[in-house]
mmCIF file of C-alpha atoms in Angstrom:
data_model
loop_
_atom_site.group_PDB
_atom_site.id
_atom_site.type_symbol
_atom_site.label_atom_id
_atom_site.label_comp_id
_atom_site.label_asym_id
_atom_site.label_seq_id
_atom_site.Cartn_x
_atom_site.Cartn_y
_atom_site.Cartn_z
ATOM 1 C CA UNK A 1 0.000 0.000 0.000
ATOM 2 C CA UNK A 2 2.618 2.560 0.998
ATOM 3 C CA UNK A 3 3.889 2.978 -2.521
ATOM 4 C CA UNK A 4 0.566 4.661 -3.356
ATOM 5 C CA UNK A 5 1.138 7.422 -0.877
ATOM 6 C CA UNK A 6 4.158 8.181 -3.045
ATOM 7 C CA UNK A 7 1.610 10.142 -5.025
ATOM 8 C CA UNK A 8 2.204 12.743 -2.303
ATOM 9 C CA UNK A 9 5.993 12.611 -2.278
ATOM 10 C CA UNK A 10 7.202 9.569 -4.211
ATOM 11 C CA UNK A 11 7.969 8.079 -0.809
ATOM 12 C CA UNK A 12 6.674 5.186 1.357
ATOM 13 C CA UNK A 13 6.283 5.465 5.093
ATOM 14 C CA UNK A 14 8.086 3.998 8.080
ATOM 15 C CA UNK A 15 6.908 3.693 11.638
ATOM 16 C CA UNK A 16 7.429 6.871 13.625
ATOM 17 C CA UNK A 17 10.772 6.945 15.391
ATOM 18 C CA UNK A 18 13.348 9.440 16.616
ATOM 19 C CA UNK A 19 15.563 10.718 13.815
ATOM 20 C CA UNK A 20 19.058 12.270 13.982
ATOM 21 C CA UNK A 21 19.536 15.928 13.195
ATOM 22 C CA UNK A 22 19.836 16.468 9.436
ATOM 23 C CA UNK A 23 23.249 16.994 7.857
ATOM 24 C CA UNK A 24 23.397 20.663 6.882
ATOM 25 C CA UNK A 25 25.325 19.823 3.700
ATOM 26 C CA UNK A 26 22.425 17.691 2.434
ATOM 27 C CA UNK A 27 19.550 19.277 4.353
ATOM 28 C CA UNK A 28 17.770 21.273 1.693
ATOM 29 C CA UNK A 29 14.970 20.861 -0.799
ATOM 30 C CA UNK A 30 16.516 23.494 -3.088
ATOM 31 C CA UNK A 31 19.757 22.770 -4.986
ATOM 32 C CA UNK A 32 21.826 24.944 -7.304
ATOM 33 C CA UNK A 33 23.247 23.330 -10.449
ATOM 34 C CA UNK A 34 26.343 24.848 -12.045
ATOM 35 C CA UNK A 35 29.574 23.936 -13.850
ATOM 36 C CA UNK A 36 30.439 22.366 -17.213
ATOM 37 C CA UNK A 37 30.462 25.720 -18.969
ATOM 38 C CA UNK A 38 27.040 26.897 -17.780
ATOM 39 C CA UNK A 39 26.768 30.684 -18.002
ATOM 40 C CA UNK A 40 24.063 30.853 -15.325
ATOM 41 C CA UNK A 41 22.999 28.329 -12.669
ATOM 42 C CA UNK A 42 19.809 26.284 -12.757
ATOM 43 C CA UNK A 43 17.891 24.934 -9.762
ATOM 44 C CA UNK A 44 16.408 21.645 -8.562
ATOM 45 C CA UNK A 45 13.597 21.630 -5.977
ATOM 46 C CA UNK A 46 11.974 18.734 -4.105
ATOM 47 C CA UNK A 47 8.216 18.929 -3.640
ATOM 48 C CA UNK A 48 5.537 17.105 -1.738
ATOM 49 C CA UNK A 49 2.765 16.877 -4.281
ATOM 50 C CA UNK A 50 -0.105 17.504 -1.833
ATOM 51 C CA UNK A 51 -0.043 19.124 1.608
ATOM 52 C CA UNK A 52 -2.357 20.900 3.969
ATOM 53 C CA UNK A 53 -1.722 24.617 3.576
ATOM 54 C CA UNK A 54 -0.655 24.925 7.231
ATOM 55 C CA UNK A 55 2.289 22.618 6.446
ATOM 56 C CA UNK A 56 3.440 24.597 3.420
ATOM 57 C CA UNK A 57 5.700 27.587 2.920
ATOM 58 C CA UNK A 58 8.151 28.655 0.248
ATOM 59 C CA UNK A 59 11.460 29.967 1.584
ATOM 60 C CA UNK A 60 12.484 33.223 -0.074
ATOM 61 C CA UNK A 61 15.315 31.316 -1.761
ATOM 62 C CA UNK A 62 12.799 29.263 -3.770
ATOM 63 C CA UNK A 63 10.947 32.247 -5.209
ATOM 64 C CA UNK A 64 14.266 33.992 -5.879
ATOM 65 C CA UNK A 65 15.595 30.922 -7.742
ATOM 66 C CA UNK A 66 12.429 30.622 -9.813
ATOM 67 C CA UNK A 67 12.540 34.300 -10.649
ATOM 68 C CA UNK A 68 16.145 33.925 -11.830
ATOM 69 C CA UNK A 69 15.153 31.041 -14.140
ATOM 70 C CA UNK A 70 13.625 31.339 -17.582
ATOM 71 C CA UNK A 71 11.579 28.151 -17.544
ATOM 72 C CA UNK A 72 9.826 25.849 -15.076
ATOM 73 C CA UNK A 73 9.987 22.073 -15.489
ATOM 74 C CA UNK A 74 7.622 19.847 -13.488
ATOM 75 C CA UNK A 75 7.343 16.060 -13.634
ATOM 76 C CA UNK A 76 4.484 16.545 -16.091
ATOM 77 C CA UNK A 77 3.290 19.735 -17.765
ATOM 78 C CA UNK A 78 0.443 20.735 -15.459
ATOM 79 C CA UNK A 79 -0.134 23.842 -17.556
ATOM 80 C CA UNK A 80 -1.675 21.635 -20.263
ATOM 81 C CA UNK A 81 -5.391 22.453 -20.442
ATOM 82 C CA UNK A 82 -6.164 18.943 -21.740
ATOM 83 C CA UNK A 83 -4.470 17.137 -18.838
ATOM 84 C CA UNK A 84 -7.643 16.519 -16.785
ATOM 85 C CA UNK A 85 -9.464 15.110 -19.789
ATOM 86 C CA UNK A 86 -6.492 12.881 -20.629
ATOM 87 C CA UNK A 87 -6.293 11.690 -17.019
ATOM 88 C CA UNK A 88 -9.933 10.613 -17.036
ATOM 89 C CA UNK A 89 -9.398 8.655 -20.254
ATOM 90 C CA UNK A 90 -6.185 7.002 -19.067
ATOM 91 C CA UNK A 91 -7.747 5.847 -15.792
ATOM 92 C CA UNK A 92 -10.789 4.307 -17.484
ATOM 93 C CA UNK A 93 -10.598 0.591 -18.308
ATOM 94 C CA UNK A 94 -12.311 -1.133 -21.276
ATOM 95 C CA UNK A 95 -15.871 -2.453 -21.171
ATOM 96 C CA UNK A 96 -16.049 -5.677 -19.168
ATOM 97 C CA UNK A 97 -13.414 -4.680 -16.613
ATOM 98 C CA UNK A 98 -14.590 -4.731 -12.997
ATOM 99 C CA UNK A 99 -12.694 -3.307 -10.036
ATOM 100 C CA UNK A 100 -15.004 -5.282 -7.748
ATOM 101 C CA UNK A 101 -13.646 -8.585 -9.073
ATOM 102 C CA UNK A 102 -10.190 -7.764 -7.675
ATOM 103 C CA UNK A 103 -11.413 -8.028 -4.061
ATOM 104 C CA UNK A 104 -12.767 -10.697 -1.759
ATOM 105 C CA UNK A 105 -16.446 -9.908 -0.955
ATOM 106 C CA UNK A 106 -15.713 -8.943 2.660
ATOM 107 C CA UNK A 107 -12.849 -6.659 1.647
ATOM 108 C CA UNK A 108 -14.935 -5.011 -1.046
ATOM 109 C CA UNK A 109 -17.713 -4.365 1.470
ATOM 110 C CA UNK A 110 -15.212 -2.837 3.905
ATOM 111 C CA UNK A 111 -13.927 -0.480 1.209
ATOM 112 C CA UNK A 112 -17.429 0.388 0.071
ATOM 113 C CA UNK A 113 -18.536 1.212 3.627
ATOM 114 C CA UNK A 114 -15.495 3.429 4.116
ATOM 115 C CA UNK A 115 -16.040 5.251 0.796
ATOM 116 C CA UNK A 116 -19.675 5.958 1.643
ATOM 117 C CA UNK A 117 -18.855 7.193 5.141
ATOM 118 C CA UNK A 118 -15.708 9.228 4.499
ATOM 119 C CA UNK A 119 -16.029 10.271 0.863
ATOM 120 C CA UNK A 120 -19.760 10.097 0.224
ATOM 121 C CA UNK A 121 -19.280 7.921 -2.846
ATOM 122 C CA UNK A 122 -20.224 4.360 -3.727
ATOM 123 C CA UNK A 123 -17.498 1.992 -4.948
ATOM 124 C CA UNK A 124 -19.698 1.205 -7.947
ATOM 125 C CA UNK A 125 -18.720 4.601 -9.369
ATOM 126 C CA UNK A 126 -15.134 3.342 -9.678
ATOM 127 C CA UNK A 127 -15.872 -0.094 -11.095
ATOM 128 C CA UNK A 128 -14.320 0.609 -14.513
ATOM 129 C CA UNK A 129 -11.507 2.709 -13.105
ATOM 130 C CA UNK A 130 -7.951 1.579 -12.427
ATOM 131 C CA UNK A 131 -7.270 0.955 -8.705
ATOM 132 C CA UNK A 132 -4.952 3.982 -8.522
ATOM 133 C CA UNK A 133 -7.936 6.316 -9.027
ATOM 134 C CA UNK A 134 -9.597 5.058 -5.849
ATOM 135 C CA UNK A 135 -6.293 4.884 -3.995
ATOM 136 C CA UNK A 136 -5.500 8.516 -4.776
ATOM 137 C CA UNK A 137 -8.841 9.632 -3.377
ATOM 138 C CA UNK A 138 -8.597 7.524 -0.201
ATOM 139 C CA UNK A 139 -4.996 8.576 0.402
ATOM 140 C CA UNK A 140 -6.050 12.218 0.566
ATOM 141 C CA UNK A 141 -8.906 11.428 2.953
ATOM 142 C CA UNK A 142 -6.760 9.259 5.226
ATOM 143 C CA UNK A 143 -3.666 11.437 5.562
ATOM 144 C CA UNK A 144 -4.549 15.060 4.796
ATOM 145 C CA UNK A 145 -6.843 16.516 7.432
ATOM 146 C CA UNK A 146 -7.851 19.646 5.547
ATOM 147 C CA UNK A 147 -10.752 20.543 3.284
ATOM 148 C CA UNK A 148 -8.681 21.576 0.296
ATOM 149 C CA UNK A 149 -5.225 19.954 -0.084
ATOM 150 C CA UNK A 150 -2.570 22.373 -1.256
ATOM 151 C CA UNK A 151 -0.513 21.619 -4.376
ATOM 152 C CA UNK A 152 3.094 22.838 -4.291
ATOM 153 C CA UNK A 153 3.260 22.433 -8.070
ATOM 154 C CA UNK A 154 0.188 24.615 -8.550
ATOM 155 C CA UNK A 155 1.813 27.362 -6.489
ATOM 156 C CA UNK A 156 4.958 27.163 -8.624
ATOM 157 C CA UNK A 157 2.778 27.247 -11.738
ATOM 158 C CA UNK A 158 1.043 30.371 -10.496
ATOM 159 C CA UNK A 159 4.349 32.164 -9.993
ATOM 160 C CA UNK A 160 5.694 30.996 -13.361
ATOM 161 C CA UNK A 161 2.570 32.200 -15.168
ATOM 162 C CA UNK A 162 2.740 35.596 -13.470
ATOM 163 C CA UNK A 163 6.355 35.901 -14.591
ATOM 164 C CA UNK A 164 5.468 34.623 -18.096
ATOM 165 C CA UNK A 165 7.950 31.783 -17.949
ATOM 166 C CA UNK A 166 8.013 28.754 -20.219
ATOM 167 C CA UNK A 167 6.444 25.666 -18.585
ATOM 168 C CA UNK A 168 7.179 22.058 -19.553
ATOM 169 C CA UNK A 169 7.279 18.489 -18.228
ATOM 170 C CA UNK A 170 10.067 15.941 -17.771
ATOM 171 C CA UNK A 171 7.664 13.171 -18.809
ATOM 172 C CA UNK A 172 4.180 12.880 -20.243
ATOM 173 C CA UNK A 173 1.039 12.007 -18.329
ATOM 174 C CA UNK A 174 0.971 8.761 -20.335
ATOM 175 C CA UNK A 175 4.486 7.971 -19.097
ATOM 176 C CA UNK A 176 3.472 8.539 -15.485
ATOM 177 C CA UNK A 177 0.303 6.443 -15.676
ATOM 178 C CA UNK A 178 2.283 3.655 -17.394
ATOM 179 C CA UNK A 179 4.550 3.427 -14.337
ATOM 180 C CA UNK A 180 1.594 2.470 -12.167
ATOM 181 C CA UNK A 181 0.078 0.309 -14.896
ATOM 182 C CA UNK A 182 3.175 -1.881 -14.671
ATOM 183 C CA UNK A 183 2.111 -2.913 -11.137
ATOM 184 C CA UNK A 184 -0.527 -5.694 -11.288
ATOM 185 C CA UNK A 185 -4.074 -4.609 -10.396
ATOM 186 C CA UNK A 186 -4.361 -7.467 -7.892
ATOM 187 C CA UNK A 187 -1.361 -6.070 -5.985
ATOM 188 C CA UNK A 188 -2.861 -2.593 -5.995
ATOM 189 C CA UNK A 189 -6.161 -3.948 -4.667
ATOM 190 C CA UNK A 190 -4.373 -5.786 -1.846
ATOM 191 C CA UNK A 191 -2.579 -2.570 -0.904
ATOM 192 C CA UNK A 192 -5.894 -0.736 -0.673
ATOM 193 C CA UNK A 193 -7.193 -3.303 1.813
ATOM 194 C CA UNK A 194 -3.959 -3.126 3.815
ATOM 195 C CA UNK A 195 -4.260 0.638 3.980
ATOM 196 C CA UNK A 196 -7.647 0.427 5.691
ATOM 197 C CA UNK A 197 -6.482 -2.385 7.982
ATOM 198 C CA UNK A 198 -3.595 -0.297 9.391
ATOM 199 C CA UNK A 199 -4.867 3.280 9.380
ATOM 200 C CA UNK A 200 -3.338 4.346 12.723
ATOM 201 C CA UNK A 201 0.067 2.904 11.840
ATOM 202 C CA UNK A 202 0.030 4.488 8.409
ATOM 203 C CA UNK A 203 -0.871 7.900 9.813
ATOM 204 C CA UNK A 204 2.024 7.699 12.281
ATOM 205 C CA UNK A 205 4.360 6.823 9.414
ATOM 206 C CA UNK A 206 3.025 9.732 7.393
ATOM 207 C CA UNK A 207 3.878 12.080 10.268
ATOM 208 C CA UNK A 208 7.469 10.780 10.234
ATOM 209 C CA UNK A 209 7.734 11.455 6.535
ATOM 210 C CA UNK A 210 6.154 14.899 6.834
ATOM 211 C CA UNK A 211 8.593 15.867 9.594
ATOM 212 C CA UNK A 212 11.542 14.773 7.439
ATOM 213 C CA UNK A 213 10.173 16.885 4.599
ATOM 214 C CA UNK A 214 9.786 19.924 6.857
ATOM 215 C CA UNK A 215 13.392 19.409 7.997
ATOM 216 C CA UNK A 216 14.339 19.371 4.281
ATOM 217 C CA UNK A 217 16.391 16.254 4.995
ATOM 218 C CA UNK A 218 16.857 14.683 1.569
ATOM 219 C CA UNK A 219 19.011 11.799 2.794
ATOM 220 C CA UNK A 220 16.551 10.902 5.551
ATOM 221 C CA UNK A 221 13.767 10.848 2.970
ATOM 222 C CA UNK A 222 15.880 8.480 0.891
ATOM 223 C CA UNK A 223 16.466 6.279 3.957
ATOM 224 C CA UNK A 224 12.706 6.088 4.484
ATOM 225 C CA UNK A 225 12.343 4.935 0.896
ATOM 226 C CA UNK A 226 15.067 2.299 1.166
ATOM 227 C CA UNK A 227 13.765 0.916 4.462
ATOM 228 C CA UNK A 228 10.236 0.243 3.289
ATOM 229 C CA UNK A 229 9.369 -3.406 2.727
ATOM 230 C CA UNK A 230 6.650 -2.368 0.271
ATOM 231 C CA UNK A 231 8.470 -0.132 -2.175
ATOM 232 C CA UNK A 232 11.549 -2.359 -2.545
ATOM 233 C CA UNK A 233 10.282 -4.433 -5.496
ATOM 234 C CA UNK A 234 9.010 -1.289 -7.230
ATOM 235 C CA UNK A 235 11.685 1.311 -6.461
ATOM 236 C CA UNK A 236 13.353 0.752 -9.811
ATOM 237 C CA UNK A 237 10.240 1.638 -11.825
ATOM 238 C CA UNK A 238 8.813 4.251 -9.463
ATOM 239 C CA UNK A 239 12.042 6.191 -8.926
ATOM 240 C CA UNK A 240 15.321 4.978 -10.442
ATOM 241 C CA UNK A 241 14.275 4.440 -14.064
ATOM 242 C CA UNK A 242 12.423 7.740 -14.174
ATOM 243 C CA UNK A 243 15.371 9.625 -12.652
ATOM 244 C CA UNK A 244 17.682 8.201 -15.333
ATOM 245 C CA UNK A 245 15.293 9.230 -18.121
ATOM 246 C CA UNK A 246 15.070 12.776 -16.783
ATOM 247 C CA UNK A 247 18.823 13.426 -16.704
ATOM 248 C CA UNK A 248 19.338 13.893 -20.492
ATOM 249 C CA UNK A 249 16.403 16.351 -20.531
ATOM 250 C CA UNK A 250 17.729 18.276 -17.538
ATOM 251 C CA UNK A 251 21.307 18.480 -18.815
ATOM 252 C CA UNK A 252 20.184 19.579 -22.260
ATOM 253 C CA UNK A 253 17.994 22.348 -20.861
ATOM 254 C CA UNK A 254 20.465 23.734 -18.319
ATOM 255 C CA UNK A 255 23.068 24.110 -21.048
ATOM 256 C CA UNK A 256 20.583 26.087 -23.127
ATOM 257 C CA UNK A 257 18.882 28.329 -20.556
ATOM 258 C CA UNK A 258 18.654 28.774 -16.748
ATOM 259 C CA UNK A 259 15.848 26.488 -15.583
ATOM 260 C CA UNK A 260 13.981 25.532 -12.418
ATOM 261 C CA UNK A 261 13.116 21.818 -12.004
ATOM 262 C CA UNK A 262 10.534 20.754 -9.401
ATOM 263 C CA UNK A 263 10.081 17.013 -8.771
ATOM 264 C CA UNK A 264 8.888 14.872 -5.861
ATOM 265 C CA UNK A 265 11.461 15.027 -3.058
ATOM 266 C CA UNK A 266 11.777 11.243 -3.111
ATOM 267 C CA UNK A 267 13.586 11.573 -6.441
ATOM 268 C CA UNK A 268 16.444 13.684 -5.070
ATOM 269 C CA UNK A 269 18.509 11.493 -2.718
ATOM 270 C CA UNK A 270 20.427 8.238 -2.895
ATOM 271 C CA UNK A 271 22.968 6.858 -5.411
ATOM 272 C CA UNK A 272 20.365 6.818 -8.191
ATOM 273 C CA UNK A 273 18.725 10.101 -7.223
ATOM 274 C CA UNK A 274 18.703 13.161 -9.453
ATOM 275 C CA UNK A 275 21.363 14.926 -7.346
ATOM 276 C CA UNK A 276 23.831 12.019 -7.579
ATOM 277 C CA UNK A 277 23.162 11.483 -11.289
ATOM 278 C CA UNK A 278 23.824 15.138 -12.083
ATOM 279 C CA UNK A 279 27.088 14.969 -10.119
ATOM 280 C CA UNK A 280 28.068 11.887 -12.137
ATOM 281 C CA UNK A 281 27.557 13.976 -15.262
ATOM 282 C CA UNK A 282 30.150 16.406 -13.919
ATOM 283 C CA UNK A 283 27.886 19.157 -12.607
ATOM 284 C CA UNK A 284 28.322 20.948 -9.290
ATOM 285 C CA UNK A 285 25.127 20.457 -7.262
ATOM 286 C CA UNK A 286 25.017 22.464 -4.020
ATOM 287 C CA UNK A 287 22.381 22.688 -1.282
ATOM 288 C CA UNK A 288 20.810 26.140 -0.979
ATOM 289 C CA UNK A 289 19.942 26.766 2.661
#
């Protein structure tokens, strides 16, 4: 189940525990990229895709870095007016598919009761939808205790539009949906049931992750990812492969024009994270405190 909450950060959760103070050399969500003949630096920023507004703030360094850049790159181009329509089409399965058939009767009833009580929707509405559609909705209800979740990417978009900057994506919406399509529907259904069976534990683990994000501790966030028993089999497709595909796009753009890249914070740390891969390409990547 925990891999689905990566929709918030590209991270799984661990049980709440005391954590060491973050290393100031790696404790930042904002990183400056320079070197290899670049005339001006570019910037890399780690986001949490959805937050309650009380948990969100942009340091002045983030808005300054975005202002100094000529284009904003997100994981996908959220400035595309057709994205919502495409999302609906990509999440819809062909005639004859049934989400209900993925569950044991008792588990399906448990999910249906929860959806009616907490969301006000019947599971039948999702019967031709991929499991990730339902998981996304339940994840928000279970872990974000606010009426309107706050999108960090939307705030960056707003600033970029006001400053009339170019906006693009590191991958397409089709690419992103395909990542989750590669995980069998039966596995996704089992994770949904597990999520409801361990709500208190999962909420405690979410708090640990949120605290690490607020501390801007990239390496601790990576440790949380590595330590999860759930994400292990899928880390390669959820994180590593995507990071590797982004690097040629990032390096091409930063050589052409100063750019600001915002991706889920779970993509930054570790030996296969975006920071390490850029350093392997010979760039200087420095934490901006």
